[in-house]
Amino acid sequence: MFTLTIQAEDMGSPNTQSNTVQAIITIIDINDNAPLFQPNNLQVTLPEDEPLGPIENVIVMAVDLDDPDTPNAALQYFIVSGNEDNTFMINITTGQLELLQALDFETTPFYSLVIKAEDQGDPIMSGFLTLNITILNVNDNELIISGNQAIAVLESEPIGF
């Protein structure tokens, strides 16, 4: 907000007349900046035994250069693709990624999620991030030996044969 003092003065003679008025000028922000992710591509590695719930240290965040006190800079986050089996969820206001279903390296060793940050301005503007998630294999499958099998090992074989 700016205050402008305006003075008007006539050229009268011998008495000059003048008057002043104050004008208050308010600058209204328009939604001219889309949310921006920097960088717009992230790599994350998760073990397949990652517990369900919020994933520690996986929070996406975009910035919006519009006035922070307006809806033009109020952001919401959405997963728009790569989550067809609903394994993940994102907190709409914080950008915290959450795990809804157990991970399984043997079934799906990699996810590529496209995340959208959307402001609340008029018009609504968006920015996008690709979040690549590599799943690490954990020794979670039991060793199964089926049936009765005879194995012959020579007495002279080294240990670990």
mmCIF file of C-alpha atoms in Angstrom:
data_model
loop_
_atom_site.group_PDB
_atom_site.id
_atom_site.type_symbol
_atom_site.label_atom_id
_atom_site.label_comp_id
_atom_site.label_asym_id
_atom_site.label_seq_id
_atom_site.Cartn_x
_atom_site.Cartn_y
_atom_site.Cartn_z
ATOM 1 C CA MET A 1 0.000 0.000 0.000
ATOM 2 C CA PHE A 2 1.217 3.445 -0.870
ATOM 3 C CA THR A 3 0.008 6.873 0.241
ATOM 4 C CA LEU A 4 0.320 9.655 -2.282
ATOM 5 C CA THR A 5 -0.159 13.301 -1.299
ATOM 6 C CA ILE A 6 -1.433 15.471 -4.118
ATOM 7 C CA GLN A 7 -1.334 19.271 -3.937
ATOM 8 C CA ALA A 8 -3.087 21.564 -6.367
ATOM 9 C CA GLU A 9 -2.315 25.256 -6.513
ATOM 10 C CA ASP A 10 -3.854 27.934 -8.702
ATOM 11 C CA MET A 11 -1.970 30.825 -10.210
ATOM 12 C CA GLY A 12 -4.214 33.446 -8.616
ATOM 13 C CA SER A 13 -2.983 36.875 -7.872
ATOM 14 C CA PRO A 14 -2.583 38.357 -5.344
ATOM 15 C CA ASN A 15 -3.869 35.353 -3.272
ATOM 16 C CA THR A 16 -2.816 31.889 -4.363
ATOM 17 C CA GLN A 17 -5.278 29.154 -3.483
ATOM 18 C CA SER A 18 -4.171 25.535 -2.805
ATOM 19 C CA ASN A 19 -5.509 22.308 -1.479
ATOM 20 C CA THR A 20 -4.102 18.816 -0.761
ATOM 21 C CA VAL A 21 -5.619 15.375 -0.800
ATOM 22 C CA GLN A 22 -4.194 11.988 0.076
ATOM 23 C CA ALA A 23 -4.690 9.027 -2.256
ATOM 24 C CA ILE A 24 -4.190 5.499 -0.929
ATOM 25 C CA ILE A 25 -2.950 3.143 -3.621
ATOM 26 C CA THR A 26 -3.247 -0.609 -3.106
ATOM 27 C CA ILE A 27 -1.441 -2.986 -5.479
ATOM 28 C CA ILE A 28 -3.494 -6.128 -6.067
ATOM 29 C CA ASP A 29 -1.540 -9.250 -6.961
ATOM 30 C CA ILE A 30 -2.597 -11.081 -10.103
ATOM 31 C CA ASN A 31 -1.849 -14.752 -10.544
ATOM 32 C CA ASP A 32 1.038 -14.383 -12.979
ATOM 33 C CA ASN A 33 3.435 -17.034 -11.579
ATOM 34 C CA ALA A 34 2.968 -20.800 -11.801
ATOM 35 C CA PRO A 35 4.226 -23.033 -8.986
ATOM 36 C CA LEU A 36 7.794 -24.142 -9.646
ATOM 37 C CA PHE A 37 9.659 -27.265 -8.529
ATOM 38 C CA GLN A 38 13.450 -26.952 -8.408
ATOM 39 C CA PRO A 39 14.641 -29.415 -9.542
ATOM 40 C CA ASN A 40 11.670 -30.811 -11.432
ATOM 41 C CA ASN A 41 12.977 -34.395 -11.340
ATOM 42 C CA LEU A 42 13.845 -36.258 -8.107
ATOM 43 C CA GLN A 43 15.266 -39.735 -7.414
ATOM 44 C CA VAL A 44 14.362 -41.628 -4.220
ATOM 45 C CA THR A 45 15.316 -45.123 -3.067
ATOM 46 C CA LEU A 46 13.093 -47.051 -0.665
ATOM 47 C CA PRO A 47 13.552 -50.548 0.809
ATOM 48 C CA GLU A 48 10.712 -52.900 0.021
ATOM 49 C CA ASP A 49 10.055 -53.264 3.771
ATOM 50 C CA GLU A 50 9.388 -49.512 4.177
ATOM 51 C CA PRO A 51 6.656 -49.152 6.830
ATOM 52 C CA LEU A 52 3.214 -47.906 5.830
ATOM 53 C CA GLY A 53 2.429 -44.249 6.543
ATOM 54 C CA PRO A 54 4.373 -41.025 5.954
ATOM 55 C CA ILE A 55 7.737 -41.672 4.292
ATOM 56 C CA GLU A 56 10.464 -39.916 6.236
ATOM 57 C CA ASN A 57 12.334 -37.234 4.282
ATOM 58 C CA VAL A 58 10.163 -37.540 1.159
ATOM 59 C CA ILE A 59 8.390 -34.194 1.056
ATOM 60 C CA VAL A 60 8.015 -32.364 -2.240
ATOM 61 C CA MET A 61 7.824 -28.592 -2.241
ATOM 62 C CA ALA A 62 7.143 -26.070 -4.944
ATOM 63 C CA VAL A 63 7.495 -22.313 -4.712
ATOM 64 C CA ASP A 64 5.167 -19.684 -6.107
ATOM 65 C CA LEU A 65 6.457 -16.138 -6.584
ATOM 66 C CA ASP A 66 3.033 -14.527 -6.198
ATOM 67 C CA ASP A 67 2.128 -12.604 -3.028
ATOM 68 C CA PRO A 68 2.291 -15.193 -0.204
ATOM 69 C CA ASP A 69 -0.761 -13.649 1.505
ATOM 70 C CA THR A 70 -3.067 -14.418 -1.420
ATOM 71 C CA PRO A 71 -4.617 -17.584 -2.872
ATOM 72 C CA ASN A 72 -2.254 -17.076 -5.836
ATOM 73 C CA ALA A 73 0.545 -18.623 -3.754
ATOM 74 C CA ALA A 74 -1.492 -21.161 -1.721
ATOM 75 C CA LEU A 75 -0.406 -24.547 -3.088
ATOM 76 C CA GLN A 76 -2.004 -27.985 -3.150
ATOM 77 C CA TYR A 77 -0.262 -31.211 -4.228
ATOM 78 C CA PHE A 78 -1.652 -34.115 -6.263
ATOM 79 C CA ILE A 79 -0.278 -37.341 -7.768
ATOM 80 C CA VAL A 80 -1.490 -37.217 -11.375
ATOM 81 C CA SER A 81 0.108 -40.372 -12.823
ATOM 82 C CA GLY A 82 2.267 -43.389 -12.046
ATOM 83 C CA ASN A 83 0.196 -44.464 -9.041
ATOM 84 C CA GLU A 84 -2.369 -46.652 -10.752
ATOM 85 C CA ASP A 85 -2.327 -49.253 -7.944
ATOM 86 C CA ASN A 86 -2.730 -46.523 -5.267
ATOM 87 C CA THR A 87 0.474 -47.508 -3.475
ATOM 88 C CA PHE A 88 1.205 -43.889 -2.570
ATOM 89 C CA MET A 89 -0.676 -40.819 -1.392
ATOM 90 C CA ILE A 90 0.477 -37.232 -1.051
ATOM 91 C CA ASN A 91 -0.630 -34.849 1.667
ATOM 92 C CA ILE A 92 -2.514 -32.169 -0.249
ATOM 93 C CA THR A 93 -1.123 -29.266 1.807
ATOM 94 C CA THR A 94 2.343 -30.389 2.992
ATOM 95 C CA GLY A 95 3.570 -32.452 0.017
ATOM 96 C CA GLN A 96 4.529 -35.351 2.355
ATOM 97 C CA LEU A 97 4.535 -38.661 0.458
ATOM 98 C CA GLU A 98 2.806 -41.539 2.236
ATOM 99 C CA LEU A 99 2.903 -45.287 1.644
ATOM 100 C CA LEU A 100 -0.560 -46.890 1.554
ATOM 101 C CA GLN A 101 0.372 -50.423 0.449
ATOM 102 C CA ALA A 102 3.346 -52.677 1.087
ATOM 103 C CA LEU A 103 6.113 -52.473 -1.511
ATOM 104 C CA ASP A 104 7.281 -55.610 -3.311
ATOM 105 C CA PHE A 105 10.521 -55.476 -5.297
ATOM 106 C CA GLU A 106 9.689 -58.721 -7.115
ATOM 107 C CA THR A 107 6.388 -57.272 -8.397
ATOM 108 C CA THR A 108 7.214 -53.569 -8.940
ATOM 109 C CA PRO A 109 10.874 -52.530 -8.586
ATOM 110 C CA PHE A 110 10.344 -48.949 -9.821
ATOM 111 C CA TYR A 111 7.714 -46.195 -9.738
ATOM 112 C CA SER A 112 7.639 -42.922 -11.644
ATOM 113 C CA LEU A 113 5.131 -40.541 -10.095
ATOM 114 C CA VAL A 114 4.131 -37.246 -11.686
ATOM 115 C CA ILE A 115 3.202 -34.765 -8.980
ATOM 116 C CA LYS A 116 1.330 -31.532 -9.630
ATOM 117 C CA ALA A 117 1.466 -28.400 -7.477
ATOM 118 C CA GLU A 118 -1.554 -26.222 -8.095
ATOM 119 C CA ASP A 119 -2.158 -22.699 -6.787
ATOM 120 C CA GLN A 120 -5.573 -21.366 -5.801
ATOM 121 C CA GLY A 121 -5.451 -18.241 -7.945
ATOM 122 C CA ASP A 122 -7.623 -17.214 -10.851
ATOM 123 C CA PRO A 123 -6.769 -18.642 -13.247
ATOM 124 C CA ILE A 124 -5.373 -21.722 -11.489
ATOM 125 C CA MET A 125 -1.735 -22.340 -12.437
ATOM 126 C CA SER A 126 0.252 -25.584 -12.080
ATOM 127 C CA GLY A 127 3.792 -26.931 -11.965
ATOM 128 C CA PHE A 128 4.951 -30.542 -12.273
ATOM 129 C CA LEU A 129 7.601 -32.809 -10.752
ATOM 130 C CA THR A 130 8.636 -36.333 -11.722
ATOM 131 C CA LEU A 131 9.471 -38.406 -8.642
ATOM 132 C CA ASN A 132 11.328 -41.623 -9.555
ATOM 133 C CA ILE A 133 11.256 -44.237 -6.792
ATOM 134 C CA THR A 134 13.583 -47.242 -6.929
ATOM 135 C CA ILE A 135 12.639 -50.124 -4.643
ATOM 136 C CA LEU A 136 15.526 -51.981 -2.968
ATOM 137 C CA ASN A 137 15.223 -55.741 -2.647
ATOM 138 C CA VAL A 138 15.172 -57.083 0.898
ATOM 139 C CA ASN A 139 15.729 -60.764 1.632
ATOM 140 C CA ASP A 140 12.068 -61.334 2.456
ATOM 141 C CA ASN A 141 11.428 -64.667 0.740
ATOM 142 C CA GLU A 142 11.944 -67.838 2.718
ATOM 143 C CA LEU A 143 14.223 -70.536 1.282
ATOM 144 C CA ILE A 144 12.084 -73.552 0.465
ATOM 145 C CA ILE A 145 13.462 -77.016 -0.209
ATOM 146 C CA SER A 146 10.718 -79.284 -1.449
ATOM 147 C CA GLY A 147 10.612 -83.053 -1.269
ATOM 148 C CA ASN A 148 13.161 -85.486 0.004
ATOM 149 C CA GLN A 149 16.298 -85.249 -2.037
ATOM 150 C CA ALA A 150 19.512 -87.113 -1.510
ATOM 151 C CA ILE A 151 22.682 -85.164 -2.197
ATOM 152 C CA ALA A 152 26.056 -86.868 -2.356
ATOM 153 C CA VAL A 153 29.107 -84.819 -1.291
ATOM 154 C CA LEU A 154 32.617 -86.170 -1.311
ATOM 155 C CA GLU A 155 34.480 -86.026 1.957
ATOM 156 C CA SER A 156 37.323 -84.161 0.241
ATOM 157 C CA GLU A 157 35.145 -81.264 -1.029
ATOM 158 C CA PRO A 158 36.063 -77.814 0.376
ATOM 159 C CA ILE A 159 33.741 -76.052 2.792
ATOM 160 C CA GLY A 160 30.991 -74.132 1.042
ATOM 161 C CA PHE A 161 30.836 -76.459 -1.972
#
